[in-house]
PDB file of C-alpha atoms and ligand atoms in Angstrom:
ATOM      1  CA  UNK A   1      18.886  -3.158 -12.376  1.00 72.00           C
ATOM      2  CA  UNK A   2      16.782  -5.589 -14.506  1.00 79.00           C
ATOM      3  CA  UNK A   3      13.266  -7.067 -13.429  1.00 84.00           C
ATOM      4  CA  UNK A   4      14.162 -10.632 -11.672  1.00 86.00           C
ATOM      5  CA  UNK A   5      12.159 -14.138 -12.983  1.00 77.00           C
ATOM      6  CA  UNK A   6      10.058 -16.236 -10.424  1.00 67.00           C
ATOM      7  CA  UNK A   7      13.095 -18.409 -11.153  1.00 73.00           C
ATOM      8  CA  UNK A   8      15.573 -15.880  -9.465  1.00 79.00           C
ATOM      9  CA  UNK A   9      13.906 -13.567  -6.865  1.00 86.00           C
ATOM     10  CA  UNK A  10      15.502 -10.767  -6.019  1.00 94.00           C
ATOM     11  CA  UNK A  11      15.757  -9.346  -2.569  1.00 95.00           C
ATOM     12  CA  UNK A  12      16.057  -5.908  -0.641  1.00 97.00           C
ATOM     13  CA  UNK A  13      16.212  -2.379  -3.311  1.00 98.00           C
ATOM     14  CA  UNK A  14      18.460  -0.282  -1.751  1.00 97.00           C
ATOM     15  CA  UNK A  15      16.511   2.063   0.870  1.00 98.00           C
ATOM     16  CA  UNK A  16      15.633   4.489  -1.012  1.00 98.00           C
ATOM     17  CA  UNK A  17      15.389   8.312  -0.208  1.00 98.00           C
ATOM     18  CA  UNK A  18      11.704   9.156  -0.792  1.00 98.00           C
ATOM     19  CA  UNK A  19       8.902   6.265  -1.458  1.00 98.00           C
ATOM     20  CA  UNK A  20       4.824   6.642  -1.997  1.00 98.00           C
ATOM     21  CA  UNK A  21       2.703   3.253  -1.217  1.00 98.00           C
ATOM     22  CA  UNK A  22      -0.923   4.249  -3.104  1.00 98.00           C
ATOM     23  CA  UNK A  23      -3.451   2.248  -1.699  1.00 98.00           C
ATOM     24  CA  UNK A  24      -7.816   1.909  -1.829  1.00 98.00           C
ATOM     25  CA  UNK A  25      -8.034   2.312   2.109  1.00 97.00           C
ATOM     26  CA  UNK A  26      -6.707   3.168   5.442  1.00 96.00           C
ATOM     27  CA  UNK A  27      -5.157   0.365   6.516  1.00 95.00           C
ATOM     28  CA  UNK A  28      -4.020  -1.546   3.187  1.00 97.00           C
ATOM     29  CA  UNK A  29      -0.529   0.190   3.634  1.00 98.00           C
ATOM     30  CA  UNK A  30       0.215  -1.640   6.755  1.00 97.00           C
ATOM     31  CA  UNK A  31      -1.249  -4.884   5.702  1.00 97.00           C
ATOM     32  CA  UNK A  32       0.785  -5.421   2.667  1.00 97.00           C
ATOM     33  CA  UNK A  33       3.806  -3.202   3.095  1.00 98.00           C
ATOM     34  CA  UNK A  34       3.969  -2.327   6.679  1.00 98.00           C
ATOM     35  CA  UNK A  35       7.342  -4.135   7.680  1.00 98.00           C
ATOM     36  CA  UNK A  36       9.169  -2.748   4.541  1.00 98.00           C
ATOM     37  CA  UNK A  37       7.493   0.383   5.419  1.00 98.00           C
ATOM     38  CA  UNK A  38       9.073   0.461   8.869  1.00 98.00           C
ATOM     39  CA  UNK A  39      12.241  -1.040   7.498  1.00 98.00           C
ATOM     40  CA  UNK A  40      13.269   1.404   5.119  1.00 98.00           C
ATOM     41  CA  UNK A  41      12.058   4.688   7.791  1.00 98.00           C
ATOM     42  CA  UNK A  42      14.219   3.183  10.265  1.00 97.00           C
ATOM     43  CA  UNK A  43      17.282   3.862   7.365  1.00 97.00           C
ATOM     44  CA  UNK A  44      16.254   7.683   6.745  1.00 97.00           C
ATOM     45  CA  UNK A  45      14.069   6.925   3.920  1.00 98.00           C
ATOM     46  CA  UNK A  46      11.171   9.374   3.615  1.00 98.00           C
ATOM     47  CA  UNK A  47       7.709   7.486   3.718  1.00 98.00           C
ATOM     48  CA  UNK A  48       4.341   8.885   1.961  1.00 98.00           C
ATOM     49  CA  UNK A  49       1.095   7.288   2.102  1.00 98.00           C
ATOM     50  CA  UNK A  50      -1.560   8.083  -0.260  1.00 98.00           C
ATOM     51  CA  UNK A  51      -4.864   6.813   0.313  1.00 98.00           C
ATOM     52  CA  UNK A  52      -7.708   6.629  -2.355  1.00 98.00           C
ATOM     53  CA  UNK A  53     -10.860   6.454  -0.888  1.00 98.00           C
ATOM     54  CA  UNK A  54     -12.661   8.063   2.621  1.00 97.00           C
ATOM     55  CA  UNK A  55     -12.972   3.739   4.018  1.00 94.00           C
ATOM     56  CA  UNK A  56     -17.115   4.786   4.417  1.00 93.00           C
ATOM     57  CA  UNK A  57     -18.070   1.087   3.775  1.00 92.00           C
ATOM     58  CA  UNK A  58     -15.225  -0.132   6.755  1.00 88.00           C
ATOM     59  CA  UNK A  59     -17.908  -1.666   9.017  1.00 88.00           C
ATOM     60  CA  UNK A  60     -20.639  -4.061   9.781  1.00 89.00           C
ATOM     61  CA  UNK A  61     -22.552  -1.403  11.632  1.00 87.00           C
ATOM     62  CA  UNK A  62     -25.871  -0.183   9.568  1.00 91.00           C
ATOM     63  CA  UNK A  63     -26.008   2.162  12.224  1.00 92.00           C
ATOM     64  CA  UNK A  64     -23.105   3.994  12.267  1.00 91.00           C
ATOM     65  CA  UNK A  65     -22.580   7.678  11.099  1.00 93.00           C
ATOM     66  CA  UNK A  66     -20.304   7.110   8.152  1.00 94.00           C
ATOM     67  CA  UNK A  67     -18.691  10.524   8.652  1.00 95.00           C
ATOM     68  CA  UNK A  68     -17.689   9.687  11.865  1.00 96.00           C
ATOM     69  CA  UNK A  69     -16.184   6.932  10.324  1.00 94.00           C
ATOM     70  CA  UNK A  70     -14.320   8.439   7.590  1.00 96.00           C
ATOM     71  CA  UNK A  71     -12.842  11.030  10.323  1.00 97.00           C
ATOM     72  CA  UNK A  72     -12.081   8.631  12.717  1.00 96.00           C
ATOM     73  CA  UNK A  73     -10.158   5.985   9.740  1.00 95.00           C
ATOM     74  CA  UNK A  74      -8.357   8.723   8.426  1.00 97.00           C
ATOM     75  CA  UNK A  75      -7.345   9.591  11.905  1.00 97.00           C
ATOM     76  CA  UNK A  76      -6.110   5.778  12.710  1.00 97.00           C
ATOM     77  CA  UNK A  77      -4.371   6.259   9.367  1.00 98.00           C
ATOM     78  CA  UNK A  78      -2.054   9.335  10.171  1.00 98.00           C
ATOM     79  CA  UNK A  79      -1.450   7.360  13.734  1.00 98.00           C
ATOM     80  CA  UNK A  80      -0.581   4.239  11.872  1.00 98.00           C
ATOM     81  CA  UNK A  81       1.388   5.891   9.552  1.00 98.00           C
ATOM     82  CA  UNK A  82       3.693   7.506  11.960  1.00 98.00           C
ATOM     83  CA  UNK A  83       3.878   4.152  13.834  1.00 98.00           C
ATOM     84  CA  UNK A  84       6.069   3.158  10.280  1.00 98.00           C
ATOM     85  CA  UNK A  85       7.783   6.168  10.941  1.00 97.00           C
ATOM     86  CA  UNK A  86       5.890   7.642   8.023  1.00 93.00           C
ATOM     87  CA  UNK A  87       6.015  11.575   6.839  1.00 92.00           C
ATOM     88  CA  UNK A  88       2.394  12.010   5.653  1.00 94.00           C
ATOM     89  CA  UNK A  89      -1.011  10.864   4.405  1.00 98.00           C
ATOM     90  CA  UNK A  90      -2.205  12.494   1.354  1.00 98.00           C
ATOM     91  CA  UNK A  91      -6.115  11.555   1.110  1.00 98.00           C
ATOM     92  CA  UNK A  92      -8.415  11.692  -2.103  1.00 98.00           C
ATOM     93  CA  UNK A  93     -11.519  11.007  -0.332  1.00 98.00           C
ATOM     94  CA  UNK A  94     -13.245   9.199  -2.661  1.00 98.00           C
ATOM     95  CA  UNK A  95     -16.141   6.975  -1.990  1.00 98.00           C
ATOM     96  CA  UNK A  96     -14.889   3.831  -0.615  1.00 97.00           C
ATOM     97  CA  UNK A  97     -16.845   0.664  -3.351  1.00 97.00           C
ATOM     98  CA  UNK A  98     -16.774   3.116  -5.880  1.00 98.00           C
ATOM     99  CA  UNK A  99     -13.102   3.681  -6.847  1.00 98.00           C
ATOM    100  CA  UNK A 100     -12.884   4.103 -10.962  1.00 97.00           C
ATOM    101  CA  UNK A 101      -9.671   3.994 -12.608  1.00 97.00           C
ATOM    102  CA  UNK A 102     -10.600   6.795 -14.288  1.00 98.00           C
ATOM    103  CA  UNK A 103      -8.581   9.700 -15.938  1.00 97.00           C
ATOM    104  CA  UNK A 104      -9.536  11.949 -13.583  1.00 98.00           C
ATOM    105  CA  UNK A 105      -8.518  10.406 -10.164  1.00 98.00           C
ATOM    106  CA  UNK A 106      -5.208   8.965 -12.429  1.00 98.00           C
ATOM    107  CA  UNK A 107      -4.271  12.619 -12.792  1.00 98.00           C
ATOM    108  CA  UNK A 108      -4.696  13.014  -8.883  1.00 98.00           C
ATOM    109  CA  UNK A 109      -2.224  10.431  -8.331  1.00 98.00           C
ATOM    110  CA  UNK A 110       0.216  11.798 -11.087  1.00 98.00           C
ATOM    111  CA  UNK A 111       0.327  14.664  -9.375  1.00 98.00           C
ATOM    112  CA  UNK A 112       1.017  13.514  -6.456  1.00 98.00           C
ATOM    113  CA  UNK A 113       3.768  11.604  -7.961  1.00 98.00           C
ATOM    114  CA  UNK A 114       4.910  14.768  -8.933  1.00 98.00           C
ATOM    115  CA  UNK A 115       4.871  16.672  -5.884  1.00 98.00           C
ATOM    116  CA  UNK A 116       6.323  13.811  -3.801  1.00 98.00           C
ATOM    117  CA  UNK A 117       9.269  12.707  -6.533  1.00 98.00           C
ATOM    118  CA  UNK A 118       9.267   9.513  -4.395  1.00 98.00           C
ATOM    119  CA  UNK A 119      12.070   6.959  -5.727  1.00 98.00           C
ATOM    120  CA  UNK A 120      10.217   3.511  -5.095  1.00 98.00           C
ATOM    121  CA  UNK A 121       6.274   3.555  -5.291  1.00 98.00           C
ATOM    122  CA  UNK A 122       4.369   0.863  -3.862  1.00 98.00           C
ATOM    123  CA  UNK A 123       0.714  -0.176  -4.615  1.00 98.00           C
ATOM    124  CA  UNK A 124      -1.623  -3.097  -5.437  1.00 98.00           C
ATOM    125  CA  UNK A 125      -0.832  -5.848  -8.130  1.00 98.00           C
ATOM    126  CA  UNK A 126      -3.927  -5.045 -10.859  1.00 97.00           C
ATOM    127  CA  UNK A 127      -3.071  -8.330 -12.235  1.00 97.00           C
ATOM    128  CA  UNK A 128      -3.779 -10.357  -9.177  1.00 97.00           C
ATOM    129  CA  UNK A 129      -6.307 -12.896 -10.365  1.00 97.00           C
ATOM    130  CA  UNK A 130      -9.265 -13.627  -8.675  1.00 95.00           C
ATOM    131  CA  UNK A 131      -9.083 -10.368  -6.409  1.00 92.00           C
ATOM    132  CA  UNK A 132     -12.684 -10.029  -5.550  1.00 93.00           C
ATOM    133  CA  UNK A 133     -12.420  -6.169  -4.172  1.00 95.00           C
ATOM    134  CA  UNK A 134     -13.162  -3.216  -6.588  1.00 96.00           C
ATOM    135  CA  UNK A 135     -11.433  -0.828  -4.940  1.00 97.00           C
ATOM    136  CA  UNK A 136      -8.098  -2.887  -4.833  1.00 97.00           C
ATOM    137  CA  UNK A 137      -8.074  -3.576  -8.894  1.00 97.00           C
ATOM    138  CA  UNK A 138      -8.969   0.433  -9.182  1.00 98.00           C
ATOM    139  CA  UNK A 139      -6.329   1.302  -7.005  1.00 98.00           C
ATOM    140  CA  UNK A 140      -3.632  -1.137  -8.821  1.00 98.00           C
ATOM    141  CA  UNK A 141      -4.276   0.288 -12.004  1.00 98.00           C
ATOM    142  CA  UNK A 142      -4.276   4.018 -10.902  1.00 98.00           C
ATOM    143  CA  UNK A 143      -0.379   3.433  -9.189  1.00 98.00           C
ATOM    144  CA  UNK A 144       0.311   2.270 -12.581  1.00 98.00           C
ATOM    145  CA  UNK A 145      -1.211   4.388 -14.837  1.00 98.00           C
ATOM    146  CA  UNK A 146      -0.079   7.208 -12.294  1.00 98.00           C
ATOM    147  CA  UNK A 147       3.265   6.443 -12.983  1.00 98.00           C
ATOM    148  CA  UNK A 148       3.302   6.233 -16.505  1.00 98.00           C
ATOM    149  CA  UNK A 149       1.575   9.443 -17.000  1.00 98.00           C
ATOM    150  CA  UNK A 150       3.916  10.988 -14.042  1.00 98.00           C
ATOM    151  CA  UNK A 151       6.805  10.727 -16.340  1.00 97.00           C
ATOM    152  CA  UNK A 152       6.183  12.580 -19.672  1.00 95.00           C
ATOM    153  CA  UNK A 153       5.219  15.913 -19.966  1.00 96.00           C
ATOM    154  CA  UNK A 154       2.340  16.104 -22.608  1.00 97.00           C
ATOM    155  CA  UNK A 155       0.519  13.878 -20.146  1.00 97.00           C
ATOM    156  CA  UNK A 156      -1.532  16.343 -17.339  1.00 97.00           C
ATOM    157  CA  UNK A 157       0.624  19.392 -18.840  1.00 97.00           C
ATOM    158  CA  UNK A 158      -2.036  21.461 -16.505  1.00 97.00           C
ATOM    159  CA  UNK A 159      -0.121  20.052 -13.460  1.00 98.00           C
ATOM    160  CA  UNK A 160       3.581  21.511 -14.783  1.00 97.00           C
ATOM    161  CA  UNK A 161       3.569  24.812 -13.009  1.00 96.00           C
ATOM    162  CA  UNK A 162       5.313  26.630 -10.046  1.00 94.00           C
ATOM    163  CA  UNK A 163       8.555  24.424 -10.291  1.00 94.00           C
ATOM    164  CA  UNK A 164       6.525  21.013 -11.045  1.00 97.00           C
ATOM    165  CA  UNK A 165       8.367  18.835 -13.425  1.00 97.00           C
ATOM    166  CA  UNK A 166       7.560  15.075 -15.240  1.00 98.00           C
ATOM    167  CA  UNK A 167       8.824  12.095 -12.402  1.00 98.00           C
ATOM    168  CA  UNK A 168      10.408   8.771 -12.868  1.00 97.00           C
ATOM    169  CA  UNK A 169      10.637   6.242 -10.179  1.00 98.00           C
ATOM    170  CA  UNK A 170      13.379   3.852 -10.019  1.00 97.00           C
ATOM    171  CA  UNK A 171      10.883   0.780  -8.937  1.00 98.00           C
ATOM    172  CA  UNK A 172       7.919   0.101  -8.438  1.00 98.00           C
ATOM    173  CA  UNK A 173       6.363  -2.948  -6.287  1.00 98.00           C
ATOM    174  CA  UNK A 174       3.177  -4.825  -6.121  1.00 98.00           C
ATOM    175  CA  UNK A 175       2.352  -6.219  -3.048  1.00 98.00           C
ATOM    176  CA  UNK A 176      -0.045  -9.092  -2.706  1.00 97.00           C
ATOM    177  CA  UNK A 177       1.450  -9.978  -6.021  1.00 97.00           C
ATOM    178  CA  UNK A 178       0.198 -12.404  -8.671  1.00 97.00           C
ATOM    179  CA  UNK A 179       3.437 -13.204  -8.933  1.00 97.00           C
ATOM    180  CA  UNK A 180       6.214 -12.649  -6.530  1.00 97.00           C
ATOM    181  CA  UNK A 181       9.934 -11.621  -7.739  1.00 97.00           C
ATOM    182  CA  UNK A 182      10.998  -9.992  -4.916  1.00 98.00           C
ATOM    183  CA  UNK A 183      11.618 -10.026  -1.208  1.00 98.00           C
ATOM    184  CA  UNK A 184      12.154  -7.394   1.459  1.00 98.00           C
ATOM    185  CA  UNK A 185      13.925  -9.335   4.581  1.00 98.00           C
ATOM    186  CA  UNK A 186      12.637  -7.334   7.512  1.00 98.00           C
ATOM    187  CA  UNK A 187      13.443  -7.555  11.290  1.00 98.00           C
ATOM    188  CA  UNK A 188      11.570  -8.371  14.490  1.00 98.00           C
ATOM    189  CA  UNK A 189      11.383  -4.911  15.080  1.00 98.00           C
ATOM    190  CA  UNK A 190       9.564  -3.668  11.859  1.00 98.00           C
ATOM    191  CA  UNK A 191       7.434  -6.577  12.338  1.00 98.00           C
ATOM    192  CA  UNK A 192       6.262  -4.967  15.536  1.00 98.00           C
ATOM    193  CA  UNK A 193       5.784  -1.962  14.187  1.00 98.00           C
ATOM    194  CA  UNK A 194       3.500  -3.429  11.496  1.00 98.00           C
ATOM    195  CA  UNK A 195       1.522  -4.453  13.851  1.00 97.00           C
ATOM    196  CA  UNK A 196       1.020  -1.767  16.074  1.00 97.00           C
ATOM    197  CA  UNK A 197       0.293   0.352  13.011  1.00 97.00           C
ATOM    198  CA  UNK A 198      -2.078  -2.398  12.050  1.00 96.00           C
ATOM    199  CA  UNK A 199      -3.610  -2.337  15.738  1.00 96.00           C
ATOM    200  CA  UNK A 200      -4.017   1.679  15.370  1.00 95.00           C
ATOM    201  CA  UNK A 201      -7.296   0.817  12.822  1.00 95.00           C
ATOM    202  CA  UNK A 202      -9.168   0.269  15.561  1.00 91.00           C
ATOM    203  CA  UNK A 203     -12.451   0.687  13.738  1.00 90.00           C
ATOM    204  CA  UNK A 204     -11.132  -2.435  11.418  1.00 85.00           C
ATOM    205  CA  UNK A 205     -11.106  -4.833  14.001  1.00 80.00           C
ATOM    206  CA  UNK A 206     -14.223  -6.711  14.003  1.00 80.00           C
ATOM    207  CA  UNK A 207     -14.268  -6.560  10.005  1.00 81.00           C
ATOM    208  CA  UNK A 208     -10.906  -7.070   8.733  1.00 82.00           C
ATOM    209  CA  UNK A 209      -8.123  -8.358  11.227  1.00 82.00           C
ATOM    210  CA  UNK A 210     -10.262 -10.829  13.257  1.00 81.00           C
ATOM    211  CA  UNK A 211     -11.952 -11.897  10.496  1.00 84.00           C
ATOM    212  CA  UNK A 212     -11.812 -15.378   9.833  1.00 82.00           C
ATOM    213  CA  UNK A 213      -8.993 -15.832  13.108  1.00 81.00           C
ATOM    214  CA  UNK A 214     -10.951 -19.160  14.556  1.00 85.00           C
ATOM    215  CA  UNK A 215     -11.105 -19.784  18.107  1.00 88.00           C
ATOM    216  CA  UNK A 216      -9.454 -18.235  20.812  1.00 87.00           C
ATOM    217  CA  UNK A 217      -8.187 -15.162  21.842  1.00 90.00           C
ATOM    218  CA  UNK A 218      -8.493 -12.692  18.486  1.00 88.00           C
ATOM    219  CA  UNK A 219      -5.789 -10.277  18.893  1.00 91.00           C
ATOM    220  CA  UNK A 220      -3.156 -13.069  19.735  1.00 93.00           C
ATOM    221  CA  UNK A 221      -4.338 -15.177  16.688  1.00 93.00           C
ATOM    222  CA  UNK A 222      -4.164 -11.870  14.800  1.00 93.00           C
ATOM    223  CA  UNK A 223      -1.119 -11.307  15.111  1.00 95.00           C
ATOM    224  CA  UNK A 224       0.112 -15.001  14.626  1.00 95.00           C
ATOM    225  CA  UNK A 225      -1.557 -14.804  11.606  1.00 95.00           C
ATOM    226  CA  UNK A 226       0.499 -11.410  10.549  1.00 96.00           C
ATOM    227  CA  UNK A 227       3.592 -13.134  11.607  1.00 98.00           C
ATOM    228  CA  UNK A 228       3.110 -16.492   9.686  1.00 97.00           C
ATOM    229  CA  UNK A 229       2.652 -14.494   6.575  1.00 97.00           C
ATOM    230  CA  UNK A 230       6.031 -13.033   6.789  1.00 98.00           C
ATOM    231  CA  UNK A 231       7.513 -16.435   7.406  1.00 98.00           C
ATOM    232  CA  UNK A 232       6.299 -17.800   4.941  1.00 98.00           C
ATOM    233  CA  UNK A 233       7.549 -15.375   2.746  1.00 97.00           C
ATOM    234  CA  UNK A 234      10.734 -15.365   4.231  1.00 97.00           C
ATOM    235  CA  UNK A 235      11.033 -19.408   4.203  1.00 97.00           C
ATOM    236  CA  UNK A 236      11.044 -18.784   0.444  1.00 95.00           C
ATOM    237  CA  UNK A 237      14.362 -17.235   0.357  1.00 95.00           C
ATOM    238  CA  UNK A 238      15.865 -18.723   4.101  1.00 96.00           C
ATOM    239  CA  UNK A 239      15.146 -15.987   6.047  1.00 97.00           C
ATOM    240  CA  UNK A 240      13.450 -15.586   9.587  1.00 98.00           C
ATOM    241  CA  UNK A 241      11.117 -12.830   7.953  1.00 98.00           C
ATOM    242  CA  UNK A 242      10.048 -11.074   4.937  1.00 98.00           C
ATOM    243  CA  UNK A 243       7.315  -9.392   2.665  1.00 98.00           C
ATOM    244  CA  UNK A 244       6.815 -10.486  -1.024  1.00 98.00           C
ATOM    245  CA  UNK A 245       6.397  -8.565  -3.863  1.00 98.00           C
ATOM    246  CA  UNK A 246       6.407  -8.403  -7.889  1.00 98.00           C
ATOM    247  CA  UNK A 247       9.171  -5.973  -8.818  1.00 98.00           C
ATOM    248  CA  UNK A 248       9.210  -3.925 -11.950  1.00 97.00           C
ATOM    249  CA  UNK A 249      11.961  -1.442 -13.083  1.00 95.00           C
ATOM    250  CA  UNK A 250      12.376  -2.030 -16.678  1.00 88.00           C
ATOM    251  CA  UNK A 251       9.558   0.168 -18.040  1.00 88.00           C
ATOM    252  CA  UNK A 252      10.230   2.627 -15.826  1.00 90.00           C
TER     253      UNK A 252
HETATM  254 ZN1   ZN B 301      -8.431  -2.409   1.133  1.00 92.50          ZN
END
């Protein structure tokens, strides 16, 4: 398998047996990844989430008690997770705003590379331009980094004990790309599961998934909105629906 050119996208890896999607915040999973997410679970693939920071800066609310919050996300997260038909959540808990890409929190995600061996890791394009959030360039460049340093053993040596050995994916994939090379078609049904994952953030509501809907009633314009995004991926390559992506498996 090479990388594919803009010119020639390339559609649908094979499902594969274990994958990891590392993202800044509960609920970035299902945005960007949910239908594949759903897709490939559906096919016996084993699903991971690992989630970067605690979400403690998820609402409008001054008054809110931001533990409460971080509890309650991480709670909609597990939910929404096994709405995907996900395995587990692994959280770092850092603060939400103030993800570094930092050696430290990359060696947290190389080992959890490690542990999990996953086969196709998913996370955040860190060469999207004009992405305004911190915590979404952080996270990019940690997946990345994570991987590279998850591979060869004089990087985190610490981490190779009890049976722990170096990992190589076989892909990775950037969602909200800067670039897309790469389609997943997905079904109705995986569609609907994105969404009902997305709806189990209820916290997020207000702040992220009626943001910006216009008039009329928010959850039904919602989840038009979720829907027209995969069609218009999916228009790309003549398909009903589909999530884009920027594949890479030659440095791997
Ligand atoms: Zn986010």
């Amino acid at each position: 398998m090479t990388d594919p050119t803009a010119d020639a996208p390339s559609r649908d890896l094979p499902v594969p047996e274990r994958a990891l999607v590392v993202v800044a915040h509960p609920d970035d999973a299902e945005f960007q990844a949910g239908a594949t997410l759903a897709k490939w679970a559906r096919q016996g693939c084993e699903v991971h989430h690992l989630v970067l920071t605690n979400g403690s800066k998820g609402t409008w609310d001054r008054t809110v008690d931001q533990e409460w919050l971080i509890q309650t996300r991480k709670d909609e997260q597990r939910a929404a997770a096994t709405l995907l038909g996900g395995t587990g959540v692994v959280f770092l808990g850092h603060t939400d705003g103030e993800l570094d890409a930092s050696r430290a929190v990359r060696a947290q995600v190389c080992a959890v590379i490690r542990r999990l061996r996953p086969t196709v890791v998913l996370g955040h394009d860190p060469w999207k331009r004009y992405r305004l959030h911190p915590d979404h360039r952080a996270a990019g460049q940690l997946c990345v980094d994570g991987i590279v340093a998850a591979r060869d053993p004089f990087f985190h040596p610490e981490q190779l004990i009890d049976g722990v050995t170096p990992h190589r994916p076989d892909a990775l994939l950037l969602f909200e790309p800067d670039e897309v090379n790469h389609h997943e078609v997905v079904e109705e049904a995986d569609l609907d599961a994105k969404l009902a994952a997305l709806e189990a953030h209820t916290t997020q509501m207000e702040t992220t998934h009626f943001y910006k809907v216009g008039e009329g009633d928010p959850l039904e314009l919602f989840r038009a909105r979720q829907r027209q995004r995969l069609t218009d991926a999916g228009s790309v390559i003549g398909v009903p629906l589909a999530e884009p992506y920027h594949l890479i498996v030659d440095q791997l």
